[in-house]
PDB file of C-alpha atoms in Angstrom:
ATOM      1  CA  MET A   1      39.314  -1.048  -6.594  1.00 45.00           C
ATOM      2  CA  VAL A   2      36.895   1.434  -5.088  1.00 39.00           C
ATOM      3  CA  THR A   3      36.204   4.513  -7.160  1.00 40.00           C
ATOM      4  CA  ILE A   4      36.042   7.973  -5.615  1.00 43.00           C
ATOM      5  CA  VAL A   5      32.266   8.061  -6.158  1.00 38.00           C
ATOM      6  CA  GLN A   6      31.867   4.689  -4.382  1.00 37.00           C
ATOM      7  CA  ALA A   7      34.063   5.860  -1.495  1.00 40.00           C
ATOM      8  CA  ILE A   8      32.027   9.041  -1.062  1.00 38.00           C
ATOM      9  CA  ALA A   9      28.756   7.079  -1.222  1.00 40.00           C
ATOM     10  CA  LEU A  10      30.059   4.616   1.394  1.00 39.00           C
ATOM     11  CA  SER A  11      31.195   7.368   3.760  1.00 40.00           C
ATOM     12  CA  VAL A  12      27.845   9.181   3.418  1.00 37.00           C
ATOM     13  CA  THR A  13      26.021   5.899   4.131  1.00 36.00           C
ATOM     14  CA  LEU A  14      28.110   5.298   7.256  1.00 37.00           C
ATOM     15  CA  LEU A  15      27.420   8.825   8.493  1.00 38.00           C
ATOM     16  CA  VAL A  16      23.662   8.611   7.888  1.00 37.00           C
ATOM     17  CA  MET A  17      23.076   5.086   9.262  1.00 36.00           C
ATOM     18  CA  PRO A  18      23.742   5.914  12.952  1.00 37.00           C
ATOM     19  CA  THR A  19      21.408   8.911  12.683  1.00 35.00           C
ATOM     20  CA  VAL A  20      18.615   6.752  11.255  1.00 38.00           C
ATOM     21  CA  ALA A  21      19.180   4.044  13.882  1.00 37.00           C
ATOM     22  CA  ALA A  22      19.123   6.595  16.689  1.00 37.00           C
ATOM     23  CA  ALA A  23      15.925   8.249  15.460  1.00 45.00           C
ATOM     24  CA  GLN A  24      13.205   7.895  18.071  1.00 50.00           C
ATOM     25  CA  GLN A  25       9.859   6.393  17.230  1.00 69.00           C
ATOM     26  CA  GLU A  26       6.933   8.829  17.199  1.00 83.00           C
ATOM     27  CA  LEU A  27       5.250   9.357  20.555  1.00 90.00           C
ATOM     28  CA  VAL A  28       1.541   8.576  20.855  1.00 92.00           C
ATOM     29  CA  SER A  29      -0.431  10.520  23.456  1.00 95.00           C
ATOM     30  CA  ASP A  30      -2.786   7.600  24.185  1.00 96.00           C
ATOM     31  CA  PRO A  31      -2.551   4.192  22.470  1.00 97.00           C
ATOM     32  CA  GLU A  32      -6.271   3.485  22.931  1.00 96.00           C
ATOM     33  CA  ILE A  33      -7.294   6.685  21.137  1.00 96.00           C
ATOM     34  CA  PHE A  34      -4.585   6.183  18.495  1.00 96.00           C
ATOM     35  CA  GLU A  35      -5.672   2.615  17.658  1.00 96.00           C
ATOM     36  CA  LYS A  36      -9.397   3.350  17.848  1.00 97.00           C
ATOM     37  CA  ASN A  37      -8.966   6.315  15.480  1.00 96.00           C
ATOM     38  CA  HIS A  38      -7.262   3.962  13.023  1.00 95.00           C
ATOM     39  CA  PHE A  39     -10.057   1.380  13.128  1.00 96.00           C
ATOM     40  CA  ASN A  40     -12.792   4.029  13.104  1.00 96.00           C
ATOM     41  CA  GLU A  41     -11.297   5.280   9.809  1.00 96.00           C
ATOM     42  CA  THR A  42     -10.750   1.854   8.210  1.00 95.00           C
ATOM     43  CA  CYS A  43     -13.976   0.110   9.248  1.00 96.00           C
ATOM     44  CA  LYS A  44     -17.532   1.105   8.380  1.00 96.00           C
ATOM     45  CA  THR A  45     -18.757  -0.390  11.669  1.00 97.00           C
ATOM     46  CA  VAL A  46     -16.481  -1.231  14.561  1.00 97.00           C
ATOM     47  CA  ALA A  47     -17.008  -2.626  18.043  1.00 97.00           C
ATOM     48  CA  TYR A  48     -14.406  -3.064  20.777  1.00 97.00           C
ATOM     49  CA  GLY A  49     -14.482  -5.915  23.275  1.00 96.00           C
ATOM     50  CA  PRO A  50     -13.806  -5.441  26.984  1.00 96.00           C
ATOM     51  CA  ASP A  51     -10.208  -6.668  26.636  1.00 95.00           C
ATOM     52  CA  PHE A  52      -9.289  -4.530  23.620  1.00 97.00           C
ATOM     53  CA  ILE A  53      -6.887  -2.627  25.882  1.00 97.00           C
ATOM     54  CA  ARG A  54      -5.172  -3.651  29.108  1.00 97.00           C
ATOM     55  CA  ARG A  55      -3.251  -1.051  31.080  1.00 97.00           C
ATOM     56  CA  PHE A  56      -0.507  -2.201  33.448  1.00 95.00           C
ATOM     57  CA  ASP A  57       3.232  -1.756  33.981  1.00 95.00           C
ATOM     58  CA  ILE A  58       4.833  -4.153  31.472  1.00 95.00           C
ATOM     59  CA  ASN A  59       8.476  -3.072  31.892  1.00 93.00           C
ATOM     60  CA  ASN A  60       8.695  -2.735  35.687  1.00 90.00           C
ATOM     61  CA  ASP A  61       9.426   1.025  35.654  1.00 92.00           C
ATOM     62  CA  GLY A  62       6.404   2.145  37.690  1.00 93.00           C
ATOM     63  CA  LEU A  63       4.616   3.763  34.715  1.00 95.00           C
ATOM     64  CA  ILE A  64       1.360   2.313  33.384  1.00 96.00           C
ATOM     65  CA  ASP A  65       1.790   0.888  29.878  1.00 96.00           C
ATOM     66  CA  ALA A  66      -0.771  -0.542  27.457  1.00 97.00           C
ATOM     67  CA  VAL A  67      -1.402  -3.698  25.431  1.00 97.00           C
ATOM     68  CA  ILE A  68      -3.880  -3.567  22.537  1.00 97.00           C
ATOM     69  CA  ASN A  69      -5.455  -6.895  21.516  1.00 97.00           C
ATOM     70  CA  HIS A  70      -6.724  -6.844  17.920  1.00 97.00           C
ATOM     71  CA  GLY A  71      -8.629 -10.068  18.610  1.00 96.00           C
ATOM     72  CA  GLU A  72     -10.995  -7.978  20.744  1.00 97.00           C
ATOM     73  CA  LEU A  73     -12.346  -5.831  17.937  1.00 95.00           C
ATOM     74  CA  THR A  74     -15.004  -6.438  15.337  1.00 97.00           C
ATOM     75  CA  CYS A  75     -14.566  -4.621  12.030  1.00 97.00           C
ATOM     76  CA  ASP A  76     -17.464  -4.675   9.557  1.00 97.00           C
ATOM     77  CA  GLY A  77     -18.901  -7.757  11.266  1.00 96.00           C
ATOM     78  CA  VAL A  78     -15.599  -9.696  11.338  1.00 96.00           C
ATOM     79  CA  ARG A  79     -14.163 -10.334  14.782  1.00 95.00           C
ATOM     80  CA  GLY A  80     -10.371 -10.059  14.856  1.00 95.00           C
ATOM     81  CA  PRO A  81      -9.924  -9.378  11.129  1.00 94.00           C
ATOM     82  CA  LYS A  82      -6.107  -9.663  11.359  1.00 94.00           C
ATOM     83  CA  CYS A  83      -6.214 -12.900  13.391  1.00 96.00           C
ATOM     84  CA  SER A  84      -5.019 -16.110  11.739  1.00 94.00           C
ATOM     85  CA  ALA A  85      -3.826 -19.598  12.621  1.00 91.00           C
ATOM     86  CA  ASP A  86      -0.796 -17.817  14.128  1.00 93.00           C
ATOM     87  CA  GLY A  87      -3.008 -15.996  16.658  1.00 95.00           C
ATOM     88  CA  CYS A  88      -4.071 -12.374  16.947  1.00 96.00           C
ATOM     89  CA  PRO A  89      -1.875  -9.271  16.785  1.00 97.00           C
ATOM     90  CA  ASN A  90      -1.168  -7.536  20.075  1.00 97.00           C
ATOM     91  CA  ASN A  91       0.558  -4.140  20.147  1.00 97.00           C
ATOM     92  CA  PHE A  92       2.700  -3.322  23.183  1.00 96.00           C
ATOM     93  CA  TYR A  93       3.072   0.325  24.178  1.00 97.00           C
ATOM     94  CA  VAL A  94       5.433   1.635  26.849  1.00 96.00           C
ATOM     95  CA  GLN A  95       4.787   4.946  28.579  1.00 96.00           C
ATOM     96  CA  VAL A  96       7.858   7.174  28.705  1.00 94.00           C
ATOM     97  CA  LYS A  97       8.556   9.718  31.420  1.00 90.00           C
ATOM     98  CA  GLU A  98       8.812  12.529  28.825  1.00 87.00           C
ATOM     99  CA  GLY A  99       5.097  11.994  28.223  1.00 89.00           C
ATOM    100  CA  GLY A 100       3.280   9.752  25.797  1.00 94.00           C
ATOM    101  CA  TYR A 101       3.795   6.175  24.669  1.00 97.00           C
ATOM    102  CA  ILE A 102       5.888   4.362  22.096  1.00 95.00           C
ATOM    103  CA  MET A 103       4.995   1.028  20.545  1.00 95.00           C
ATOM    104  CA  ILE A 104       7.831  -1.381  21.276  1.00 94.00           C
ATOM    105  CA  ALA A 105       6.464  -4.560  19.705  1.00 93.00           C
ATOM    106  CA  THR A 106       3.704  -6.301  17.842  1.00 94.00           C
ATOM    107  CA  ALA A 107       3.279  -9.994  18.551  1.00 93.00           C
ATOM    108  CA  GLN A 108       0.983 -12.541  16.911  1.00 95.00           C
ATOM    109  CA  VAL A 109      -0.153 -14.600  19.918  1.00 96.00           C
ATOM    110  CA  TYR A 110      -2.881 -16.982  21.015  1.00 96.00           C
ATOM    111  CA  GLY A 111      -2.803 -15.285  24.420  1.00 95.00           C
ATOM    112  CA  TYR A 112      -0.542 -14.426  27.316  1.00 94.00           C
ATOM    113  CA  ASP A 113      -0.200 -14.387  31.063  1.00 94.00           C
ATOM    114  CA  PHE A 114       1.766 -11.760  32.956  1.00 93.00           C
ATOM    115  CA  VAL A 115       3.589 -13.557  35.772  1.00 92.00           C
ATOM    116  CA  GLN A 116       6.377 -13.021  38.263  1.00 90.00           C
ATOM    117  CA  TYR A 117       9.640 -14.741  37.381  1.00 88.00           C
ATOM    118  CA  PHE A 118      12.692 -14.327  39.632  1.00 87.00           C
ATOM    119  CA  GLY A 119      11.385 -11.015  40.987  1.00 83.00           C
ATOM    120  CA  ASN A 120      10.396  -9.499  37.634  1.00 84.00           C
ATOM    121  CA  MET A 121       7.066  -9.458  35.864  1.00 90.00           C
ATOM    122  CA  VAL A 122       7.306 -11.206  32.491  1.00 92.00           C
ATOM    123  CA  PHE A 123       5.002 -12.266  29.674  1.00 94.00           C
ATOM    124  CA  MET A 124       4.254 -15.939  29.086  1.00 95.00           C
ATOM    125  CA  PHE A 125       3.151 -15.912  25.463  1.00 95.00           C
ATOM    126  CA  LYS A 126       1.236 -18.808  23.946  1.00 96.00           C
ATOM    127  CA  MET A 127       2.100 -18.795  20.258  1.00 94.00           C
ATOM    128  CA  HIS A 128       2.064 -20.908  17.127  1.00 93.00           C
ATOM    129  CA  PRO A 129       4.656 -23.732  17.433  1.00 93.00           C
ATOM    130  CA  ARG A 130       6.648 -22.392  14.465  1.00 91.00           C
ATOM    131  CA  PHE A 131       7.773 -19.458  16.631  1.00 90.00           C
ATOM    132  CA  CYS A 132       9.712 -22.042  18.666  1.00 89.00           C
ATOM    133  CA  GLU A 133      11.023 -23.724  15.497  1.00 91.00           C
ATOM    134  CA  ARG A 134       8.649 -26.667  15.981  1.00 88.00           C
ATOM    135  CA  THR A 135       6.240 -28.465  13.673  1.00 90.00           C
ATOM    136  CA  ASP A 136       4.076 -30.269  16.268  1.00 90.00           C
ATOM    137  CA  ALA A 137       0.631 -29.026  17.353  1.00 89.00           C
ATOM    138  CA  GLU A 138       1.509 -28.003  20.936  1.00 91.00           C
ATOM    139  CA  PRO A 139       1.586 -24.194  21.303  1.00 93.00           C
ATOM    140  CA  CYS A 140       4.944 -22.533  21.801  1.00 93.00           C
ATOM    141  CA  GLU A 141       5.408 -20.999  25.248  1.00 95.00           C
ATOM    142  CA  MET A 142       7.730 -18.038  25.184  1.00 94.00           C
ATOM    143  CA  ARG A 143       8.828 -16.170  28.311  1.00 95.00           C
ATOM    144  CA  VAL A 144       9.600 -12.532  27.438  1.00 94.00           C
ATOM    145  CA  ARG A 145      10.565  -9.572  29.586  1.00 93.00           C
ATOM    146  CA  ALA A 146      10.004  -5.963  28.609  1.00 92.00           C
ATOM    147  CA  ARG A 147      13.211  -4.179  29.559  1.00 90.00           C
ATOM    148  CA  GLY A 148      13.002  -0.439  28.994  1.00 87.00           C
ATOM    149  CA  VAL A 149      11.686  -0.148  25.449  1.00 90.00           C
ATOM    150  CA  ARG A 150      12.801  -3.593  24.242  1.00 90.00           C
ATOM    151  CA  PHE A 151      11.524  -7.138  24.512  1.00 91.00           C
ATOM    152  CA  VAL A 152      14.069  -9.706  25.683  1.00 91.00           C
ATOM    153  CA  THR A 153      13.293 -13.396  25.175  1.00 92.00           C
ATOM    154  CA  ILE A 154      14.172 -15.348  28.321  1.00 92.00           C
ATOM    155  CA  SER A 155      13.127 -18.817  27.181  1.00 90.00           C
ATOM    156  CA  LYS A 156      10.946 -20.698  24.760  1.00 90.00           C
ATOM    157  CA  LYS A 157       9.694 -24.254  24.593  1.00 89.00           C
TER     158      LYS A 157
END
């Protein structure tokens, strides 16, 4: 049997959960400045490669978005300090019409192409094979579309 205290706790949890889920992620005025400020604070010396940031419309809404490639930075003499056998972290920011950007995803990738697929621009990620539930050495190829502020996986092989 459920006690009165348990029932109250459950009802409070159910009331709070939708509020937490609906909470919007913090807006960033400029992802390049935001990320560079982070690395300037955490690294004694830092250098950014030419492809540290790419700006283009990733979700087909007409607004220019941003992708930050952590493989294109050198922190205290180490290039891509967060890179591993799984690839390098890339942060994907979508510009919103209210002003600013929100980060919609972080992906550990070897690289990507941005290609047209059935009329929409989509990412073709090259990733570690385990992301496609494989154990062979051939990189996983994952086709992903940014739809609004979400990533939707179209296919993977």
